[in-house]
Amino acid sequence: MPIRKNLAANLRRLVSGHASVAAVCRGLNMNRSQFERYLQGKSVPNRATARLICDYFRIEEDELYRAPDVAAPGHPALPPLHQKLYENMVQGPSPAIAGGTYFTYFSVPDRPDLLMRSITFVRREAELVTFRRVTRWAEGHRQDGARAPGRHYGVAISRLNWIYFAGINRRQTGEPSIVAVQWAPFSEPVLVGNAFILTAAGPVCVPVIMRQQVGRISLRQALQMSRVVSLDDPGVDQLVVSLVRER
């Protein structure tokens, strides 16, 4: 099946799980007529647009173009011990966090004037909480902090009043990911804690702050905001700035 037909069939299947085509276009901040061309197999998105679509539907790019009758690569049944470990990790209590979009701020090692602002998408399915976190670098800052862009996937679990985001980076380095946060005693909801990040010198532990985006924001806008920012930038959340300077 030609790649355009594969794309169209897969997109129609993905859209069927949402309220409407219009709702998907609003979420993507994409022109309806442009998206309809993909749905009808008349056009193929460029790489940046394809990544935006994949981020929205929480899939990998190969799933977007794979023939619909080709099943995704299977995974053999886990050995009993591994299965038990997995069940223990994801069992309750469920983390006290709502699904939605969260900006996640990491301190940049050896650069107290900078923050890495990542975007974390939290999804609740009954008692299971999963997440995807996207980290990107702005030009001029690639020598600082993390070695590579991040596309972390995993689960969020609750233990002893802490919320652990445990996952793995699907980009390049493939390193494990761990962020441990808890709700701070403020009137405004904010999560504070620590995270292990990969730097050129190896893994380091850095302070981390998470805040949910409560206003409406498109996926494209959120991803564009995932970059290195200065503490002096007036556009940075001032509560986050004050917390960073206090720590």
JSON list of C-alpha atoms in Angstrom, two decimals:
[
{"chain": "A", "resi": 1, "resn": "MET", "atom": "CA", "xyz": [0.00, 0.00, 0.00]},
{"chain": "A", "resi": 2, "resn": "PRO", "atom": "CA", "xyz": [1.47, 3.42, -0.95]},
{"chain": "A", "resi": 3, "resn": "ILE", "atom": "CA", "xyz": [2.72, 5.54, 1.91]},
{"chain": "A", "resi": 4, "resn": "ARG", "atom": "CA", "xyz": [-0.05, 8.12, 1.42]},
{"chain": "A", "resi": 5, "resn": "LYS", "atom": "CA", "xyz": [-2.74, 5.45, 1.77]},
{"chain": "A", "resi": 6, "resn": "ASN", "atom": "CA", "xyz": [-1.02, 4.06, 4.86]},
{"chain": "A", "resi": 7, "resn": "LEU", "atom": "CA", "xyz": [-0.93, 7.53, 6.37]},
{"chain": "A", "resi": 8, "resn": "ALA", "atom": "CA", "xyz": [-4.59, 8.20, 5.57]},
{"chain": "A", "resi": 9, "resn": "ALA", "atom": "CA", "xyz": [-5.77, 4.88, 7.00]},
{"chain": "A", "resi": 10, "resn": "ASN", "atom": "CA", "xyz": [-3.76, 5.28, 10.18]},
{"chain": "A", "resi": 11, "resn": "LEU", "atom": "CA", "xyz": [-4.87, 8.88, 10.68]},
{"chain": "A", "resi": 12, "resn": "ARG", "atom": "CA", "xyz": [-8.54, 7.95, 10.26]},
{"chain": "A", "resi": 13, "resn": "ARG", "atom": "CA", "xyz": [-8.12, 5.24, 12.88]},
{"chain": "A", "resi": 14, "resn": "LEU", "atom": "CA", "xyz": [-6.40, 7.64, 15.29]},
{"chain": "A", "resi": 15, "resn": "VAL", "atom": "CA", "xyz": [-8.96, 10.41, 14.75]},
{"chain": "A", "resi": 16, "resn": "SER", "atom": "CA", "xyz": [-11.83, 7.99, 15.43]},
{"chain": "A", "resi": 17, "resn": "GLY", "atom": "CA", "xyz": [-10.78, 7.92, 19.08]},
{"chain": "A", "resi": 18, "resn": "HIS", "atom": "CA", "xyz": [-11.30, 11.68, 19.42]},
{"chain": "A", "resi": 19, "resn": "ALA", "atom": "CA", "xyz": [-14.36, 13.91, 19.49]},
{"chain": "A", "resi": 20, "resn": "SER", "atom": "CA", "xyz": [-14.05, 15.08, 15.87]},
{"chain": "A", "resi": 21, "resn": "VAL", "atom": "CA", "xyz": [-11.64, 16.01, 13.11]},
{"chain": "A", "resi": 22, "resn": "ALA", "atom": "CA", "xyz": [-12.17, 19.65, 14.05]},
{"chain": "A", "resi": 23, "resn": "ALA", "atom": "CA", "xyz": [-11.17, 18.94, 17.67]},
{"chain": "A", "resi": 24, "resn": "VAL", "atom": "CA", "xyz": [-7.97, 17.23, 16.50]},
{"chain": "A", "resi": 25, "resn": "CYS", "atom": "CA", "xyz": [-7.14, 20.17, 14.22]},
{"chain": "A", "resi": 26, "resn": "ARG", "atom": "CA", "xyz": [-7.64, 22.59, 17.12]},
{"chain": "A", "resi": 27, "resn": "GLY", "atom": "CA", "xyz": [-5.37, 20.49, 19.31]},
{"chain": "A", "resi": 28, "resn": "LEU", "atom": "CA", "xyz": [-2.72, 20.45, 16.59]},
{"chain": "A", "resi": 29, "resn": "ASN", "atom": "CA", "xyz": [-3.26, 24.14, 15.79]},
{"chain": "A", "resi": 30, "resn": "MET", "atom": "CA", "xyz": [-3.43, 23.00, 12.16]},
{"chain": "A", "resi": 31, "resn": "ASN", "atom": "CA", "xyz": [-5.51, 24.18, 9.22]},
{"chain": "A", "resi": 32, "resn": "ARG", "atom": "CA", "xyz": [-8.49, 21.86, 8.66]},
{"chain": "A", "resi": 33, "resn": "SER", "atom": "CA", "xyz": [-8.05, 21.69, 4.88]},
{"chain": "A", "resi": 34, "resn": "GLN", "atom": "CA", "xyz": [-4.39, 20.77, 5.29]},
{"chain": "A", "resi": 35, "resn": "PHE", "atom": "CA", "xyz": [-5.24, 17.95, 7.69]},
{"chain": "A", "resi": 36, "resn": "GLU", "atom": "CA", "xyz": [-8.03, 16.72, 5.38]},
{"chain": "A", "resi": 37, "resn": "ARG", "atom": "CA", "xyz": [-5.46, 16.26, 2.61]},
{"chain": "A", "resi": 38, "resn": "TYR", "atom": "CA", "xyz": [-3.58, 13.84, 4.88]},
{"chain": "A", "resi": 39, "resn": "LEU", "atom": "CA", "xyz": [-6.83, 12.04, 5.77]},
{"chain": "A", "resi": 40, "resn": "GLN", "atom": "CA", "xyz": [-7.69, 11.63, 2.10]},
{"chain": "A", "resi": 41, "resn": "GLY", "atom": "CA", "xyz": [-4.24, 10.39, 1.12]},
{"chain": "A", "resi": 42, "resn": "LYS", "atom": "CA", "xyz": [-3.57, 13.40, -1.11]},
{"chain": "A", "resi": 43, "resn": "SER", "atom": "CA", "xyz": [-0.51, 14.67, 0.72]},
{"chain": "A", "resi": 44, "resn": "VAL", "atom": "CA", "xyz": [2.21, 13.64, 3.19]},
{"chain": "A", "resi": 45, "resn": "PRO", "atom": "CA", "xyz": [3.34, 15.97, 6.03]},
{"chain": "A", "resi": 46, "resn": "ASN", "atom": "CA", "xyz": [6.89, 17.18, 6.25]},
{"chain": "A", "resi": 47, "resn": "ARG", "atom": "CA", "xyz": [9.10, 15.86, 9.05]},
{"chain": "A", "resi": 48, "resn": "ALA", "atom": "CA", "xyz": [8.27, 18.63, 11.54]},
{"chain": "A", "resi": 49, "resn": "THR", "atom": "CA", "xyz": [4.52, 18.28, 10.98]},
{"chain": "A", "resi": 50, "resn": "ALA", "atom": "CA", "xyz": [4.72, 14.49, 11.19]},
{"chain": "A", "resi": 51, "resn": "ARG", "atom": "CA", "xyz": [6.47, 14.78, 14.56]},
{"chain": "A", "resi": 52, "resn": "LEU", "atom": "CA", "xyz": [3.76, 17.19, 15.75]},
{"chain": "A", "resi": 53, "resn": "ILE", "atom": "CA", "xyz": [1.06, 14.70, 14.74]},
{"chain": "A", "resi": 54, "resn": "CYS", "atom": "CA", "xyz": [2.91, 11.84, 16.45]},
{"chain": "A", "resi": 55, "resn": "ASP", "atom": "CA", "xyz": [3.29, 13.86, 19.64]},
{"chain": "A", "resi": 56, "resn": "TYR", "atom": "CA", "xyz": [-0.42, 14.63, 19.64]},
{"chain": "A", "resi": 57, "resn": "PHE", "atom": "CA", "xyz": [-1.49, 11.00, 19.21]},
{"chain": "A", "resi": 58, "resn": "ARG", "atom": "CA", "xyz": [1.34, 9.69, 21.44]},
{"chain": "A", "resi": 59, "resn": "ILE", "atom": "CA", "xyz": [2.78, 7.36, 18.81]},
{"chain": "A", "resi": 60, "resn": "GLU", "atom": "CA", "xyz": [6.15, 6.78, 17.17]},
{"chain": "A", "resi": 61, "resn": "GLU", "atom": "CA", "xyz": [6.68, 7.98, 13.60]},
{"chain": "A", "resi": 62, "resn": "ASP", "atom": "CA", "xyz": [6.89, 4.48, 12.12]},
{"chain": "A", "resi": 63, "resn": "GLU", "atom": "CA", "xyz": [3.34, 3.85, 13.38]},
{"chain": "A", "resi": 64, "resn": "LEU", "atom": "CA", "xyz": [2.11, 6.76, 11.28]},
{"chain": "A", "resi": 65, "resn": "TYR", "atom": "CA", "xyz": [3.25, 5.24, 7.99]},
{"chain": "A", "resi": 66, "resn": "ARG", "atom": "CA", "xyz": [3.07, 1.51, 8.72]},
{"chain": "A", "resi": 67, "resn": "ALA", "atom": "CA", "xyz": [0.65, -0.55, 6.63]},
{"chain": "A", "resi": 68, "resn": "PRO", "atom": "CA", "xyz": [-2.58, -0.84, 8.68]},
{"chain": "A", "resi": 69, "resn": "ASP", "atom": "CA", "xyz": [-2.59, -4.63, 8.42]},
{"chain": "A", "resi": 70, "resn": "VAL", "atom": "CA", "xyz": [0.92, -4.90, 9.83]},
{"chain": "A", "resi": 71, "resn": "ALA", "atom": "CA", "xyz": [0.83, -5.37, 13.59]},
{"chain": "A", "resi": 72, "resn": "ALA", "atom": "CA", "xyz": [3.15, -3.42, 15.82]},
{"chain": "A", "resi": 73, "resn": "PRO", "atom": "CA", "xyz": [6.24, -5.34, 16.95]},
{"chain": "A", "resi": 74, "resn": "GLY", "atom": "CA", "xyz": [5.15, -7.72, 19.66]},
{"chain": "A", "resi": 75, "resn": "HIS", "atom": "CA", "xyz": [6.75, -8.23, 23.04]},
{"chain": "A", "resi": 76, "resn": "PRO", "atom": "CA", "xyz": [7.17, -11.69, 24.52]},
{"chain": "A", "resi": 77, "resn": "ALA", "atom": "CA", "xyz": [5.53, -12.38, 27.83]},
{"chain": "A", "resi": 78, "resn": "LEU", "atom": "CA", "xyz": [7.58, -11.12, 30.72]},
{"chain": "A", "resi": 79, "resn": "PRO", "atom": "CA", "xyz": [9.27, -13.71, 32.93]},
{"chain": "A", "resi": 80, "resn": "PRO", "atom": "CA", "xyz": [7.40, -14.19, 36.23]},
{"chain": "A", "resi": 81, "resn": "LEU", "atom": "CA", "xyz": [9.92, -12.14, 38.25]},
{"chain": "A", "resi": 82, "resn": "HIS", "atom": "CA", "xyz": [9.87, -9.25, 35.78]},
{"chain": "A", "resi": 83, "resn": "GLN", "atom": "CA", "xyz": [6.08, -9.33, 35.65]},
{"chain": "A", "resi": 84, "resn": "LYS", "atom": "CA", "xyz": [5.90, -9.19, 39.45]},
{"chain": "A", "resi": 85, "resn": "LEU", "atom": "CA", "xyz": [8.29, -6.25, 39.58]},
{"chain": "A", "resi": 86, "resn": "TYR", "atom": "CA", "xyz": [6.21, -4.40, 36.99]},
{"chain": "A", "resi": 87, "resn": "GLU", "atom": "CA", "xyz": [2.96, -5.09, 38.85]},
{"chain": "A", "resi": 88, "resn": "ASN", "atom": "CA", "xyz": [4.48, -3.87, 42.12]},
{"chain": "A", "resi": 89, "resn": "MET", "atom": "CA", "xyz": [5.68, -0.69, 40.46]},
{"chain": "A", "resi": 90, "resn": "VAL", "atom": "CA", "xyz": [2.36, 0.34, 38.92]},
{"chain": "A", "resi": 91, "resn": "GLN", "atom": "CA", "xyz": [0.04, -0.83, 41.68]},
{"chain": "A", "resi": 92, "resn": "GLY", "atom": "CA", "xyz": [-1.73, 1.76, 43.87]},
{"chain": "A", "resi": 93, "resn": "PRO", "atom": "CA", "xyz": [-2.02, 4.16, 45.39]},
{"chain": "A", "resi": 94, "resn": "SER", "atom": "CA", "xyz": [-2.57, 6.20, 42.25]},
{"chain": "A", "resi": 95, "resn": "PRO", "atom": "CA", "xyz": [-0.53, 9.44, 42.11]},
{"chain": "A", "resi": 96, "resn": "ALA", "atom": "CA", "xyz": [-2.42, 12.56, 43.20]},
{"chain": "A", "resi": 97, "resn": "ILE", "atom": "CA", "xyz": [-1.94, 14.36, 39.92]},
{"chain": "A", "resi": 98, "resn": "ALA", "atom": "CA", "xyz": [-4.41, 15.33, 37.23]},
{"chain": "A", "resi": 99, "resn": "GLY", "atom": "CA", "xyz": [-3.92, 14.56, 33.58]},
{"chain": "A", "resi": 100, "resn": "GLY", "atom": "CA", "xyz": [-2.86, 17.49, 31.44]},
{"chain": "A", "resi": 101, "resn": "THR", "atom": "CA", "xyz": [0.08, 19.56, 30.27]},
{"chain": "A", "resi": 102, "resn": "TYR", "atom": "CA", "xyz": [2.82, 20.44, 32.76]},
{"chain": "A", "resi": 103, "resn": "PHE", "atom": "CA", "xyz": [5.85, 22.65, 32.33]},
{"chain": "A", "resi": 104, "resn": "THR", "atom": "CA", "xyz": [8.83, 20.99, 34.00]},
{"chain": "A", "resi": 105, "resn": "TYR", "atom": "CA", "xyz": [11.78, 23.19, 34.94]},
{"chain": "A", "resi": 106, "resn": "PHE", "atom": "CA", "xyz": [15.23, 21.66, 35.48]},
{"chain": "A", "resi": 107, "resn": "SER", "atom": "CA", "xyz": [18.20, 23.54, 36.87]},
{"chain": "A", "resi": 108, "resn": "VAL", "atom": "CA", "xyz": [21.11, 23.58, 34.40]},
{"chain": "A", "resi": 109, "resn": "PRO", "atom": "CA", "xyz": [24.35, 22.31, 36.01]},
{"chain": "A", "resi": 110, "resn": "ASP", "atom": "CA", "xyz": [26.99, 25.04, 36.40]},
{"chain": "A", "resi": 111, "resn": "ARG", "atom": "CA", "xyz": [24.58, 27.64, 34.99]},
{"chain": "A", "resi": 112, "resn": "PRO", "atom": "CA", "xyz": [22.54, 29.12, 37.87]},
{"chain": "A", "resi": 113, "resn": "ASP", "atom": "CA", "xyz": [21.14, 31.76, 35.51]},
{"chain": "A", "resi": 114, "resn": "LEU", "atom": "CA", "xyz": [19.43, 29.21, 33.25]},
{"chain": "A", "resi": 115, "resn": "LEU", "atom": "CA", "xyz": [16.58, 26.72, 33.40]},
{"chain": "A", "resi": 116, "resn": "MET", "atom": "CA", "xyz": [15.61, 23.95, 31.03]},
{"chain": "A", "resi": 117, "resn": "ARG", "atom": "CA", "xyz": [11.85, 24.23, 30.49]},
{"chain": "A", "resi": 118, "resn": "SER", "atom": "CA", "xyz": [10.51, 20.87, 29.33]},
{"chain": "A", "resi": 119, "resn": "ILE", "atom": "CA", "xyz": [6.94, 19.91, 28.56]},
{"chain": "A", "resi": 120, "resn": "THR", "atom": "CA", "xyz": [5.34, 16.92, 30.29]},
{"chain": "A", "resi": 121, "resn": "PHE", "atom": "CA", "xyz": [2.09, 15.40, 29.08]},
{"chain": "A", "resi": 122, "resn": "VAL", "atom": "CA", "xyz": [0.38, 13.44, 31.86]},
{"chain": "A", "resi": 123, "resn": "ARG", "atom": "CA", "xyz": [-2.36, 10.96, 31.00]},
{"chain": "A", "resi": 124, "resn": "ARG", "atom": "CA", "xyz": [-4.70, 9.20, 33.41]},
{"chain": "A", "resi": 125, "resn": "GLU", "atom": "CA", "xyz": [-6.42, 5.95, 32.48]},
{"chain": "A", "resi": 126, "resn": "ALA", "atom": "CA", "xyz": [-8.36, 4.86, 35.57]},
{"chain": "A", "resi": 127, "resn": "GLU", "atom": "CA", "xyz": [-5.64, 4.17, 38.16]},
{"chain": "A", "resi": 128, "resn": "LEU", "atom": "CA", "xyz": [-2.77, 4.06, 35.65]},
{"chain": "A", "resi": 129, "resn": "VAL", "atom": "CA", "xyz": [-0.88, 7.33, 35.10]},
{"chain": "A", "resi": 130, "resn": "THR", "atom": "CA", "xyz": [1.53, 7.56, 32.18]},
{"chain": "A", "resi": 131, "resn": "PHE", "atom": "CA", "xyz": [3.56, 10.48, 30.88]},
{"chain": "A", "resi": 132, "resn": "ARG", "atom": "CA", "xyz": [5.61, 11.77, 27.98]},
{"chain": "A", "resi": 133, "resn": "ARG", "atom": "CA", "xyz": [8.21, 14.51, 28.52]},
{"chain": "A", "resi": 134, "resn": "VAL", "atom": "CA", "xyz": [9.80, 16.44, 25.68]},
{"chain": "A", "resi": 135, "resn": "THR", "atom": "CA", "xyz": [13.10, 18.29, 26.12]},
{"chain": "A", "resi": 136, "resn": "ARG", "atom": "CA", "xyz": [14.58, 20.40, 23.33]},
{"chain": "A", "resi": 137, "resn": "TRP", "atom": "CA", "xyz": [17.61, 22.65, 23.07]},
{"chain": "A", "resi": 138, "resn": "ALA", "atom": "CA", "xyz": [17.70, 26.20, 21.77]},
{"chain": "A", "resi": 139, "resn": "GLU", "atom": "CA", "xyz": [20.65, 27.21, 19.60]},
{"chain": "A", "resi": 140, "resn": "GLY", "atom": "CA", "xyz": [23.59, 28.47, 21.62]},
{"chain": "A", "resi": 141, "resn": "HIS", "atom": "CA", "xyz": [23.00, 26.24, 24.64]},
{"chain": "A", "resi": 142, "resn": "ARG", "atom": "CA", "xyz": [23.89, 22.80, 23.31]},
{"chain": "A", "resi": 143, "resn": "GLN", "atom": "CA", "xyz": [27.14, 22.73, 25.28]},
{"chain": "A", "resi": 144, "resn": "ASP", "atom": "CA", "xyz": [25.33, 23.03, 28.61]},
{"chain": "A", "resi": 145, "resn": "GLY", "atom": "CA", "xyz": [23.38, 20.43, 30.58]},
{"chain": "A", "resi": 146, "resn": "ALA", "atom": "CA", "xyz": [21.81, 17.44, 28.86]},
{"chain": "A", "resi": 147, "resn": "ARG", "atom": "CA", "xyz": [23.74, 15.75, 26.07]},
{"chain": "A", "resi": 148, "resn": "ALA", "atom": "CA", "xyz": [20.78, 15.20, 23.77]},
{"chain": "A", "resi": 149, "resn": "PRO", "atom": "CA", "xyz": [17.15, 16.16, 23.27]},
{"chain": "A", "resi": 150, "resn": "GLY", "atom": "CA", "xyz": [14.79, 14.08, 25.37]},
{"chain": "A", "resi": 151, "resn": "ARG", "atom": "CA", "xyz": [11.62, 12.19, 24.54]},
{"chain": "A", "resi": 152, "resn": "HIS", "atom": "CA", "xyz": [10.93, 10.37, 27.79]},
{"chain": "A", "resi": 153, "resn": "TYR", "atom": "CA", "xyz": [8.06, 7.91, 28.17]},
{"chain": "A", "resi": 154, "resn": "GLY", "atom": "CA", "xyz": [7.03, 6.12, 31.35]},
{"chain": "A", "resi": 155, "resn": "VAL", "atom": "CA", "xyz": [4.69, 5.75, 34.29]},
{"chain": "A", "resi": 156, "resn": "ALA", "atom": "CA", "xyz": [4.02, 7.92, 37.34]},
{"chain": "A", "resi": 157, "resn": "ILE", "atom": "CA", "xyz": [3.73, 6.15, 40.68]},
{"chain": "A", "resi": 158, "resn": "SER", "atom": "CA", "xyz": [3.06, 7.31, 44.23]},
{"chain": "A", "resi": 159, "resn": "ARG", "atom": "CA", "xyz": [5.12, 6.25, 47.25]},
{"chain": "A", "resi": 160, "resn": "LEU", "atom": "CA", "xyz": [5.28, 7.91, 50.69]},
{"chain": "A", "resi": 161, "resn": "ASN", "atom": "CA", "xyz": [3.75, 11.21, 49.49]},
{"chain": "A", "resi": 162, "resn": "TRP", "atom": "CA", "xyz": [6.20, 11.43, 46.58]},
{"chain": "A", "resi": 163, "resn": "ILE", "atom": "CA", "xyz": [5.31, 11.13, 42.92]},
{"chain": "A", "resi": 164, "resn": "TYR", "atom": "CA", "xyz": [7.92, 9.30, 40.85]},
{"chain": "A", "resi": 165, "resn": "PHE", "atom": "CA", "xyz": [8.05, 9.75, 37.08]},
{"chain": "A", "resi": 166, "resn": "ALA", "atom": "CA", "xyz": [10.00, 6.69, 35.92]},
{"chain": "A", "resi": 167, "resn": "GLY", "atom": "CA", "xyz": [10.68, 6.19, 32.24]},
{"chain": "A", "resi": 168, "resn": "ILE", "atom": "CA", "xyz": [13.24, 5.93, 29.46]},
{"chain": "A", "resi": 169, "resn": "ASN", "atom": "CA", "xyz": [14.51, 8.30, 26.79]},
{"chain": "A", "resi": 170, "resn": "ARG", "atom": "CA", "xyz": [13.57, 7.08, 23.32]},
{"chain": "A", "resi": 171, "resn": "ARG", "atom": "CA", "xyz": [15.97, 9.52, 21.68]},
{"chain": "A", "resi": 172, "resn": "GLN", "atom": "CA", "xyz": [19.58, 8.62, 20.92]},
{"chain": "A", "resi": 173, "resn": "THR", "atom": "CA", "xyz": [20.97, 7.99, 24.39]},
{"chain": "A", "resi": 174, "resn": "GLY", "atom": "CA", "xyz": [18.18, 5.71, 25.64]},
{"chain": "A", "resi": 175, "resn": "GLU", "atom": "CA", "xyz": [19.01, 6.42, 29.29]},
{"chain": "A", "resi": 176, "resn": "PRO", "atom": "CA", "xyz": [16.61, 5.69, 32.17]},
{"chain": "A", "resi": 177, "resn": "SER", "atom": "CA", "xyz": [14.70, 8.66, 33.53]},
{"chain": "A", "resi": 178, "resn": "ILE", "atom": "CA", "xyz": [13.66, 9.38, 37.12]},
{"chain": "A", "resi": 179, "resn": "VAL", "atom": "CA", "xyz": [12.00, 12.47, 38.57]},
{"chain": "A", "resi": 180, "resn": "ALA", "atom": "CA", "xyz": [10.75, 12.57, 42.18]},
{"chain": "A", "resi": 181, "resn": "VAL", "atom": "CA", "xyz": [8.45, 15.44, 43.21]},
{"chain": "A", "resi": 182, "resn": "GLN", "atom": "CA", "xyz": [5.86, 16.28, 45.85]},
{"chain": "A", "resi": 183, "resn": "TRP", "atom": "CA", "xyz": [3.28, 19.00, 46.28]},
{"chain": "A", "resi": 184, "resn": "ALA", "atom": "CA", "xyz": [4.73, 22.11, 47.91]},
{"chain": "A", "resi": 185, "resn": "PRO", "atom": "CA", "xyz": [2.80, 23.73, 50.81]},
{"chain": "A", "resi": 186, "resn": "PHE", "atom": "CA", "xyz": [1.67, 26.76, 48.80]},
{"chain": "A", "resi": 187, "resn": "SER", "atom": "CA", "xyz": [-1.72, 28.14, 47.90]},
{"chain": "A", "resi": 188, "resn": "GLU", "atom": "CA", "xyz": [-0.84, 27.70, 44.24]},
{"chain": "A", "resi": 189, "resn": "PRO", "atom": "CA", "xyz": [-0.31, 24.07, 43.13]},
{"chain": "A", "resi": 190, "resn": "VAL", "atom": "CA", "xyz": [3.34, 23.38, 42.36]},
{"chain": "A", "resi": 191, "resn": "LEU", "atom": "CA", "xyz": [5.43, 20.21, 42.50]},
{"chain": "A", "resi": 192, "resn": "VAL", "atom": "CA", "xyz": [9.03, 20.38, 43.69]},
{"chain": "A", "resi": 193, "resn": "GLY", "atom": "CA", "xyz": [11.73, 17.75, 43.96]},
{"chain": "A", "resi": 194, "resn": "ASN", "atom": "CA", "xyz": [14.78, 16.38, 42.18]},
{"chain": "A", "resi": 195, "resn": "ALA", "atom": "CA", "xyz": [15.66, 14.63, 38.94]},
{"chain": "A", "resi": 196, "resn": "PHE", "atom": "CA", "xyz": [18.55, 12.70, 37.46]},
{"chain": "A", "resi": 197, "resn": "ILE", "atom": "CA", "xyz": [19.62, 14.11, 34.10]},
{"chain": "A", "resi": 198, "resn": "LEU", "atom": "CA", "xyz": [22.37, 13.11, 31.71]},
{"chain": "A", "resi": 199, "resn": "THR", "atom": "CA", "xyz": [25.20, 15.60, 31.14]},
{"chain": "A", "resi": 200, "resn": "ALA", "atom": "CA", "xyz": [28.48, 15.37, 29.25]},
{"chain": "A", "resi": 201, "resn": "ALA", "atom": "CA", "xyz": [30.10, 14.38, 32.56]},
{"chain": "A", "resi": 202, "resn": "GLY", "atom": "CA", "xyz": [27.51, 11.72, 33.33]},
{"chain": "A", "resi": 203, "resn": "PRO", "atom": "CA", "xyz": [24.27, 11.56, 35.35]},
{"chain": "A", "resi": 204, "resn": "VAL", "atom": "CA", "xyz": [23.71, 14.33, 37.91]},
{"chain": "A", "resi": 205, "resn": "CYS", "atom": "CA", "xyz": [20.92, 15.16, 40.34]},
{"chain": "A", "resi": 206, "resn": "VAL", "atom": "CA", "xyz": [19.32, 18.59, 39.90]},
{"chain": "A", "resi": 207, "resn": "PRO", "atom": "CA", "xyz": [16.33, 20.45, 41.41]},
{"chain": "A", "resi": 208, "resn": "VAL", "atom": "CA", "xyz": [13.12, 20.26, 39.42]},
{"chain": "A", "resi": 209, "resn": "ILE", "atom": "CA", "xyz": [9.81, 22.15, 39.54]},
{"chain": "A", "resi": 210, "resn": "MET", "atom": "CA", "xyz": [6.54, 21.21, 37.80]},
{"chain": "A", "resi": 211, "resn": "ARG", "atom": "CA", "xyz": [3.48, 23.38, 37.21]},
{"chain": "A", "resi": 212, "resn": "GLN", "atom": "CA", "xyz": [0.35, 22.52, 35.26]},
{"chain": "A", "resi": 213, "resn": "GLN", "atom": "CA", "xyz": [-0.63, 24.72, 32.33]},
{"chain": "A", "resi": 214, "resn": "VAL", "atom": "CA", "xyz": [-4.20, 25.71, 33.18]},
{"chain": "A", "resi": 215, "resn": "GLY", "atom": "CA", "xyz": [-4.97, 27.97, 30.22]},
{"chain": "A", "resi": 216, "resn": "ARG", "atom": "CA", "xyz": [-5.60, 26.69, 26.73]},
{"chain": "A", "resi": 217, "resn": "ILE", "atom": "CA", "xyz": [-2.43, 26.04, 24.75]},
{"chain": "A", "resi": 218, "resn": "SER", "atom": "CA", "xyz": [-1.87, 24.18, 21.51]},
{"chain": "A", "resi": 219, "resn": "LEU", "atom": "CA", "xyz": [0.59, 21.32, 21.19]},
{"chain": "A", "resi": 220, "resn": "ARG", "atom": "CA", "xyz": [2.72, 23.37, 18.80]},
{"chain": "A", "resi": 221, "resn": "GLN", "atom": "CA", "xyz": [2.90, 26.28, 21.25]},
{"chain": "A", "resi": 222, "resn": "ALA", "atom": "CA", "xyz": [3.80, 23.96, 24.12]},
{"chain": "A", "resi": 223, "resn": "LEU", "atom": "CA", "xyz": [6.62, 22.33, 22.17]},
{"chain": "A", "resi": 224, "resn": "GLN", "atom": "CA", "xyz": [7.95, 25.71, 21.08]},
{"chain": "A", "resi": 225, "resn": "MET", "atom": "CA", "xyz": [8.19, 26.69, 24.75]},
{"chain": "A", "resi": 226, "resn": "SER", "atom": "CA", "xyz": [10.31, 23.63, 25.54]},
{"chain": "A", "resi": 227, "resn": "ARG", "atom": "CA", "xyz": [13.76, 25.22, 25.57]},
{"chain": "A", "resi": 228, "resn": "VAL", "atom": "CA", "xyz": [16.47, 26.77, 27.71]},
{"chain": "A", "resi": 229, "resn": "VAL", "atom": "CA", "xyz": [15.28, 29.97, 29.39]},
{"chain": "A", "resi": 230, "resn": "SER", "atom": "CA", "xyz": [16.94, 32.63, 31.53]},
{"chain": "A", "resi": 231, "resn": "LEU", "atom": "CA", "xyz": [15.80, 33.40, 35.06]},
{"chain": "A", "resi": 232, "resn": "ASP", "atom": "CA", "xyz": [15.71, 37.04, 33.98]},
{"chain": "A", "resi": 233, "resn": "ASP", "atom": "CA", "xyz": [13.27, 36.30, 31.17]},
{"chain": "A", "resi": 234, "resn": "PRO", "atom": "CA", "xyz": [10.01, 38.12, 32.09]},
{"chain": "A", "resi": 235, "resn": "GLY", "atom": "CA", "xyz": [8.05, 35.38, 30.33]},
{"chain": "A", "resi": 236, "resn": "VAL", "atom": "CA", "xyz": [9.19, 32.71, 32.79]},
{"chain": "A", "resi": 237, "resn": "ASP", "atom": "CA", "xyz": [6.77, 31.75, 35.58]},
{"chain": "A", "resi": 238, "resn": "GLN", "atom": "CA", "xyz": [7.73, 34.06, 38.47]},
{"chain": "A", "resi": 239, "resn": "LEU", "atom": "CA", "xyz": [6.79, 31.54, 41.15]},
{"chain": "A", "resi": 240, "resn": "VAL", "atom": "CA", "xyz": [9.22, 29.11, 39.54]},
{"chain": "A", "resi": 241, "resn": "VAL", "atom": "CA", "xyz": [11.91, 31.80, 39.46]},
{"chain": "A", "resi": 242, "resn": "SER", "atom": "CA", "xyz": [11.47, 32.60, 43.16]},
{"chain": "A", "resi": 243, "resn": "LEU", "atom": "CA", "xyz": [11.58, 28.90, 44.10]},
{"chain": "A", "resi": 244, "resn": "VAL", "atom": "CA", "xyz": [14.76, 28.37, 42.10]},
{"chain": "A", "resi": 245, "resn": "ARG", "atom": "CA", "xyz": [16.49, 31.34, 43.73]},
{"chain": "A", "resi": 246, "resn": "GLU", "atom": "CA", "xyz": [15.50, 30.16, 47.20]},
{"chain": "A", "resi": 247, "resn": "ARG", "atom": "CA", "xyz": [16.97, 26.67, 46.74]}
]
